[in-house]
XYZ file of C-alpha atoms in Angstrom:
427
model
C -195.757 -11.381 32.975
C -193.140 -8.627 33.325
C -191.257 -7.427 30.235
C -187.829 -7.624 31.904
C -186.194 -9.561 34.730
C -184.857 -7.127 37.325
C -181.943 -9.464 38.055
C -180.760 -9.002 34.460
C -181.056 -5.222 34.812
C -179.012 -5.269 38.030
C -176.389 -7.555 36.444
C -176.034 -5.276 33.401
C -175.247 -2.242 35.532
C -173.172 -4.213 38.036
C -170.925 -5.334 35.179
C -170.538 -1.789 33.847
C -173.044 -2.048 31.009
C -175.419 0.613 29.671
C -179.120 0.222 30.451
C -181.476 0.588 27.502
C -184.262 3.149 27.567
C -186.822 0.345 27.724
C -185.059 -1.267 30.693
C -185.026 2.039 32.566
C -188.688 2.809 31.821
C -189.739 -0.641 32.989
C -187.552 -0.553 36.125
C -188.948 2.770 37.397
C -192.535 1.794 36.583
C -192.170 -1.670 38.137
C -190.591 -0.214 41.287
C -193.416 2.316 41.632
C -195.962 -0.518 41.224
C -194.129 -2.748 43.725
C -193.125 -5.397 41.166
C -189.478 -4.544 41.808
C -188.777 -4.908 45.531
C -186.824 -2.531 47.772
C -183.896 -4.939 48.131
C -183.648 -5.265 44.340
C -183.770 -1.507 43.775
C -181.182 -1.082 46.557
C -178.857 -3.426 44.639
C -179.409 -1.478 41.419
C -178.842 1.858 43.178
C -175.526 0.558 44.544
C -174.551 -0.648 41.061
C -175.292 2.854 39.704
C -173.320 4.353 42.610
C -170.287 2.206 41.746
C -170.551 2.119 37.929
C -172.220 5.444 37.092
C -174.519 6.333 34.195
C -173.979 8.138 30.904
C -175.923 11.263 29.918
C -178.549 9.298 27.949
C -179.175 6.920 30.862
C -179.537 9.776 33.365
C -181.911 11.644 31.037
C -184.080 8.549 30.503
C -184.061 7.721 34.242
C -185.219 11.290 34.987
C -187.990 11.132 32.356
C -189.178 7.795 33.741
C -189.445 9.255 37.251
C -191.393 12.239 35.914
C -193.723 9.833 34.068
C -194.430 7.971 37.320
C -196.765 10.802 38.395
C -198.484 14.021 37.366
C -196.902 17.070 35.787
C -198.052 20.566 36.692
C -198.898 22.990 33.885
C -198.620 26.735 34.446
C -199.750 27.556 30.904
C -202.863 29.329 32.190
C -200.759 31.740 34.278
C -199.995 34.970 32.418
C -196.861 35.668 34.463
C -193.632 33.871 33.497
C -192.526 31.268 36.074
C -189.080 30.848 37.613
C -187.850 28.635 40.422
C -184.684 28.049 42.431
C -183.329 24.849 43.952
C -180.501 24.566 46.474
C -178.674 21.287 47.056
C -178.780 22.099 50.782
C -176.521 23.560 53.410
C -176.267 25.160 56.839
C -178.051 28.462 57.429
C -179.414 28.353 53.875
C -182.592 30.375 54.254
C -182.304 32.009 50.817
C -185.665 30.751 49.508
C -187.529 32.791 52.145
C -186.478 36.295 51.007
C -185.888 35.221 47.377
C -189.415 34.094 46.433
C -191.211 37.343 47.407
C -188.345 39.444 45.993
C -188.672 37.868 42.537
C -192.484 38.095 42.704
C -192.211 41.896 43.111
C -191.204 42.041 39.425
C -194.264 40.106 38.214
C -192.508 36.751 37.801
C -194.338 33.864 39.504
C -192.297 31.638 41.826
C -193.669 28.086 42.367
C -191.244 27.014 45.101
C -192.111 23.410 46.023
C -189.847 22.704 48.979
C -188.885 19.951 51.391
C -188.075 19.256 55.004
C -184.705 18.961 56.682
C -182.926 15.657 57.211
C -179.679 15.411 59.134
C -177.569 18.558 59.353
C -179.215 20.433 56.446
C -182.259 22.519 57.283
C -185.619 22.265 55.541
C -187.462 25.298 54.151
C -190.868 24.000 55.276
C -189.624 23.405 58.844
C -188.432 27.004 58.982
C -191.696 28.475 57.752
C -193.768 26.260 60.060
C -192.273 28.174 62.978
C -194.554 31.055 61.902
C -197.855 30.682 63.812
C -200.671 29.450 61.565
C -198.568 28.924 58.420
C -199.373 25.749 56.473
C -197.191 23.910 53.977
C -199.961 21.968 52.216
C -201.680 23.625 49.245
C -203.923 22.181 46.571
C -202.939 22.610 42.928
C -205.814 25.066 42.486
C -204.579 27.176 45.423
C -201.092 27.213 43.907
C -202.414 28.273 40.497
C -204.538 31.017 42.070
C -201.704 32.499 44.148
C -199.285 32.439 41.243
C -201.723 33.871 38.736
C -203.923 36.289 40.660
C -202.421 36.470 44.134
C -199.037 37.512 45.500
C -197.134 35.621 42.797
C -195.109 33.350 45.077
C -195.798 30.121 46.939
C -193.462 28.093 49.121
C -195.193 24.807 49.849
C -194.871 21.024 49.999
C -194.851 19.111 46.735
C -198.025 17.094 46.197
C -197.924 13.309 46.459
C -198.572 13.053 42.734
C -195.274 14.648 41.657
C -192.606 12.031 40.806
C -193.772 9.381 43.309
C -190.991 7.058 42.107
C -188.447 9.570 43.352
C -190.038 9.795 46.807
C -189.811 6.023 47.129
C -186.272 5.812 45.791
C -185.020 8.748 47.882
C -186.139 7.053 51.096
C -184.346 3.882 50.007
C -181.123 5.698 49.079
C -181.095 7.362 52.485
C -180.794 3.989 54.267
C -178.489 2.250 51.762
C -175.616 4.771 51.592
C -176.346 5.728 47.988
C -177.342 9.367 48.555
C -174.117 11.020 47.347
C -174.225 9.641 43.801
C -174.294 12.262 41.029
C -176.635 10.418 38.594
C -179.110 9.692 41.406
C -178.878 13.167 42.993
C -179.307 14.898 39.634
C -182.246 12.762 38.491
C -183.938 13.075 41.894
C -183.761 16.879 41.934
C -184.550 17.416 38.281
C -187.453 14.941 38.044
C -189.302 16.973 40.682
C -188.337 20.360 39.247
C -189.264 19.428 35.666
C -192.546 17.835 36.815
C -193.257 21.039 38.735
C -193.625 22.811 35.377
C -191.529 25.946 35.898
C -190.383 27.861 32.804
C -186.862 28.515 34.084
C -184.766 27.160 36.923
C -181.716 28.481 38.749
C -179.726 25.904 40.713
C -177.648 26.743 43.786
C -175.111 23.910 44.042
C -173.356 24.093 47.396
C -169.651 23.260 47.794
C -167.779 22.566 51.033
C -167.924 20.712 54.327
C -171.605 21.512 54.945
C -172.721 20.355 51.476
C -173.160 17.004 49.698
C -170.394 18.038 47.295
C -167.135 18.616 49.172
C -164.941 19.882 46.311
C -165.461 22.279 43.428
C -164.950 19.824 40.575
C -167.437 17.347 42.034
C -169.959 20.178 42.433
C -169.307 21.341 38.870
C -170.018 17.830 37.568
C -173.338 17.712 39.456
C -174.270 21.193 38.192
C -173.383 20.289 34.601
C -175.478 17.115 34.807
C -178.521 18.979 36.170
C -178.243 21.866 33.700
C -178.079 19.350 30.826
C -181.126 17.476 32.163
C -183.143 20.695 32.432
C -182.098 21.941 29.013
C -182.892 18.571 27.395
C -186.376 18.732 28.962
C -187.047 22.232 27.606
C -186.533 24.086 30.898
C -184.119 27.032 30.809
C -181.593 26.014 33.467
C -178.554 27.721 35.016
C -176.405 26.856 38.045
C -174.326 28.825 40.515
C -171.657 27.053 42.566
C -171.686 28.592 46.055
C -169.596 28.283 49.196
C -170.766 26.080 52.049
C -167.489 25.741 53.972
C -168.899 28.048 56.653
C -172.572 28.654 57.535
C -174.560 31.129 55.456
C -175.581 34.157 57.486
C -175.522 34.509 61.261
C -178.470 32.320 62.302
C -179.008 28.580 61.903
C -182.265 26.872 62.851
C -185.948 27.325 62.093
C -187.452 30.439 63.720
C -183.940 31.912 63.878
C -183.606 31.707 60.089
C -187.066 33.201 59.562
C -185.960 36.078 61.796
C -182.844 36.643 59.672
C -184.844 36.404 56.431
C -187.145 39.169 57.667
C -184.040 41.286 58.408
C -182.983 40.856 54.754
C -186.482 41.744 53.537
C -186.301 44.884 55.699
C -183.187 46.009 53.815
C -180.622 44.683 56.315
C -179.245 41.253 57.110
C -175.801 39.654 56.687
C -173.838 40.565 53.559
C -173.449 36.966 52.310
C -177.197 36.277 52.518
C -178.005 39.534 50.727
C -175.359 38.879 48.040
C -176.650 35.416 47.207
C -180.339 36.397 47.394
C -179.797 39.275 44.967
C -177.632 37.233 42.574
C -180.216 34.454 42.371
C -183.059 36.964 41.967
C -181.286 38.772 39.129
C -180.623 35.502 37.301
C -184.220 34.239 37.737
C -185.554 37.551 36.421
C -183.070 37.656 33.528
C -184.111 34.131 32.470
C -187.738 35.320 32.584
C -187.010 38.224 30.214
C -186.551 40.938 32.862
C -182.953 42.111 32.898
C -183.266 45.832 33.715
C -184.292 45.478 37.365
C -182.945 46.803 40.668
C -183.514 43.988 43.156
C -181.555 45.727 45.931
C -183.988 48.660 45.762
C -186.948 46.301 46.218
C -185.394 45.058 49.466
C -184.692 48.547 50.769
C -187.976 50.258 49.838
C -190.318 47.678 51.381
C -191.795 46.120 48.225
C -190.255 42.701 48.921
C -191.423 42.845 52.542
C -194.978 43.657 51.430
C -194.938 40.653 49.099
C -193.585 38.429 51.906
C -196.435 39.439 54.195
C -198.981 38.669 51.454
C -197.365 35.284 50.817
C -197.367 34.298 54.500
C -201.002 35.392 54.996
C -202.115 33.475 51.882
C -200.930 30.260 53.560
C -202.597 30.973 56.903
C -199.632 32.507 58.682
C -199.458 35.650 60.777
C -196.443 37.728 59.677
C -196.797 39.906 62.789
C -196.838 37.054 65.306
C -193.932 36.547 67.687
C -191.706 33.680 66.630
C -191.023 30.807 69.056
C -187.918 30.999 71.244
C -186.027 28.248 73.034
C -186.208 27.510 76.745
C -182.442 27.078 77.187
C -179.388 28.991 75.950
C -175.675 28.323 76.165
C -172.901 30.687 75.048
C -169.678 29.388 73.470
C -166.737 31.729 74.184
C -163.410 32.233 72.391
C -160.683 30.302 74.200
C -157.854 32.605 73.059
C -157.044 35.896 71.330
C -156.520 35.822 67.576
C -158.272 35.592 64.237
C -161.184 33.229 63.700
C -159.738 31.099 60.899
C -162.428 28.426 60.688
C -166.096 28.072 61.603
C -166.907 24.776 59.966
C -170.344 24.492 58.349
C -170.725 20.766 59.021
C -169.798 21.149 62.706
C -172.322 23.968 63.169
C -174.988 22.092 61.184
C -174.624 18.914 63.230
C -174.637 20.932 66.469
C -177.859 22.686 65.422
C -179.405 19.345 64.518
C -178.440 17.907 67.921
C -179.995 20.936 69.622
C -183.332 19.909 68.088
C -183.485 22.061 64.941
C -183.273 19.031 62.621
C -184.315 15.407 62.452
C -182.557 12.033 62.191
C -185.503 10.314 60.462
C -188.359 11.941 58.578
C -190.900 11.224 61.344
C -188.931 13.146 64.006
C -190.404 16.436 65.271
C -188.263 19.575 65.208
C -188.024 22.381 67.733
C -189.036 25.711 66.237
C -186.769 27.740 68.521
C -183.680 25.522 68.436
C -180.507 26.459 66.588
C -177.388 28.598 66.750
C -176.671 32.316 66.617
C -173.237 33.172 65.220
C -171.455 36.196 66.684
C -168.216 36.025 64.657
C -167.447 34.724 61.152
C -164.066 33.624 59.746
C -161.711 36.582 59.378
C -162.954 38.340 62.519
C -160.462 39.332 65.222
C -161.580 37.882 68.550
C -160.547 38.212 72.188
C -160.428 35.426 74.761
C -163.805 35.251 76.518
C -165.667 36.897 73.628
C -168.969 35.175 72.680
C -168.662 33.225 69.416
C -171.951 31.307 69.374
C -175.210 31.109 71.309
C -176.836 27.681 71.332
C -180.641 27.485 71.601
C -182.664 24.427 72.639
C -185.681 23.400 74.695
C -183.753 20.522 76.307
C -180.715 21.245 78.462
C -179.390 17.691 77.950
C -178.868 18.390 74.243
C -176.224 21.081 74.863
C -173.379 18.684 75.753
C -173.908 16.694 72.553
C -173.985 19.896 70.482
C -170.698 21.032 72.061
C -169.139 17.674 71.093
C -170.098 18.381 67.473
C -168.323 21.743 67.571
C -164.990 20.258 68.708
C -162.431 20.944 65.995
C -164.899 23.084 64.051
C -163.792 26.405 65.584
C -160.157 27.356 64.942
C -158.601 30.572 66.238
C -155.139 31.391 64.837
C -153.141 34.293 63.481
C -153.888 34.231 59.743
C -157.102 35.642 58.322
C -158.623 33.412 55.621
C -158.847 34.714 52.062
C -161.866 36.985 51.562
C -163.969 35.655 48.678
C -167.461 35.890 47.276
C -170.023 33.314 48.332
C -170.418 32.612 44.577
C -167.558 30.406 43.369
C -168.570 29.772 39.759
C -171.400 29.102 37.333
C -172.550 26.497 34.814
C -174.894 27.264 31.916
C-alpha cells in the first residue's frame, strides 16, 4: 500500500497548491521504484512547468533526488575540492582548460560531465575524440586521481548518483518540460550536491544559444541554484555569461579540443581565455586561494603539464593526432561591411546537423565534425571573405547545415557594442 495517491499529488500542483515535503519525498521515491508511471510523472512535470514551485518545494525536491542514490564523499582527500557547471552553449569548451588550470594550484576538480543533446555540445563527446581516452571511471579511480594523482578528473557520473534525475531528465526531454526553472535547477543541483564537491561555481548562459534567452530569466535560475547549493552546505556562486554568439572560434568535438590545447599553450581566443581565467580565480578563491596568477600558469606550461597528466590518467594520448573530417565547405561573406550578428543557435544547430551532436542519446557523433569561425561580430569583412568552414564526414549534411545558418549571419554597417563575456553574477 502506497502512502499517497499520485493523482492527488498531480491535482494539488495542477490547481496551484504547494506540495508537502512528505508528498515530494514519496513521489520521487515511488517514481524511482516504478510505482509512479512515466505518464503520471509527465503530468506532474507539466503541472510544475505551468504552476511553478516555491523555494521550500524546490529544495525538498532536490534533496529527494539526491536521496534516490549514493552521495560521494571527498573527506579523505587532503586537497580542497571545487567544481564548475555550465548550463550549456555553443563552443563551450571551458571545462577542458579549466580543470587542469585549477588543479595546478592544488585544488582538486571532480568534474562529472555529460554528453551533448541537440545543439549544445557535450564535454565527454569532445574528450572522446582524443585517441584512447575513456569517460568511465570507478569511484576509487576518481578518489585516487584527485588525492594522489593530477588533481583533476573529467568523467561520466556513475549510475548511482541521483538516479531519479536521470529518469526524470529523459522524460522531460520528450514532454516539452525541459525549460522549467524549478526542474532545471533541481536537476543540476541534485547531481552537483551528490557529487560531494566543497564549492561550486555555476556558469549560467544567456542568449540565443542557451536555455535562458534573457538576462532576468537567467538571473532567476542562477539565484535558485545558488540558494539550493547554499542550503545544502555547498559554497555556491554563479556567473551570468553571454551565449548570443558562439564561444571561441571552433565548435565541435575534436575542433574544441584543439582550441582548448591552444588556450593551455598560452594562446587561444580572448573570450575563452577571459572566461576560463575568471572561473578559475573564483573556484580558487572559494577554496581559500585568492593570491594566485592563473594567467601565468597558462603561459608558463604548468596548466598544459597538468592537462597531459589528466588525459594520460584516463587512457588518452595527448600527443596523438586528433580526427579530422572527410568533407569541408567554406561559407563566404556575401557583401562588404561589418559582421553584426553570428547567432549562437544558428551555428549550434548547423554543427549538430554536420554530425557533431545528436538528436537522441543513442546517436553516434562524428569526432571531426563542426565549424571553424573566421570572423566574430564586430569584424570588418569583404565580399568573398571566408566566414566559416564547415566540417563533416557526410557531404549530404552540408545543405542542411547551410539551411540552419540562414538568417544567423548578418552583415551591416554598425558594429555591435563591445562587452565582456561575463554579464553579471549571483552569490
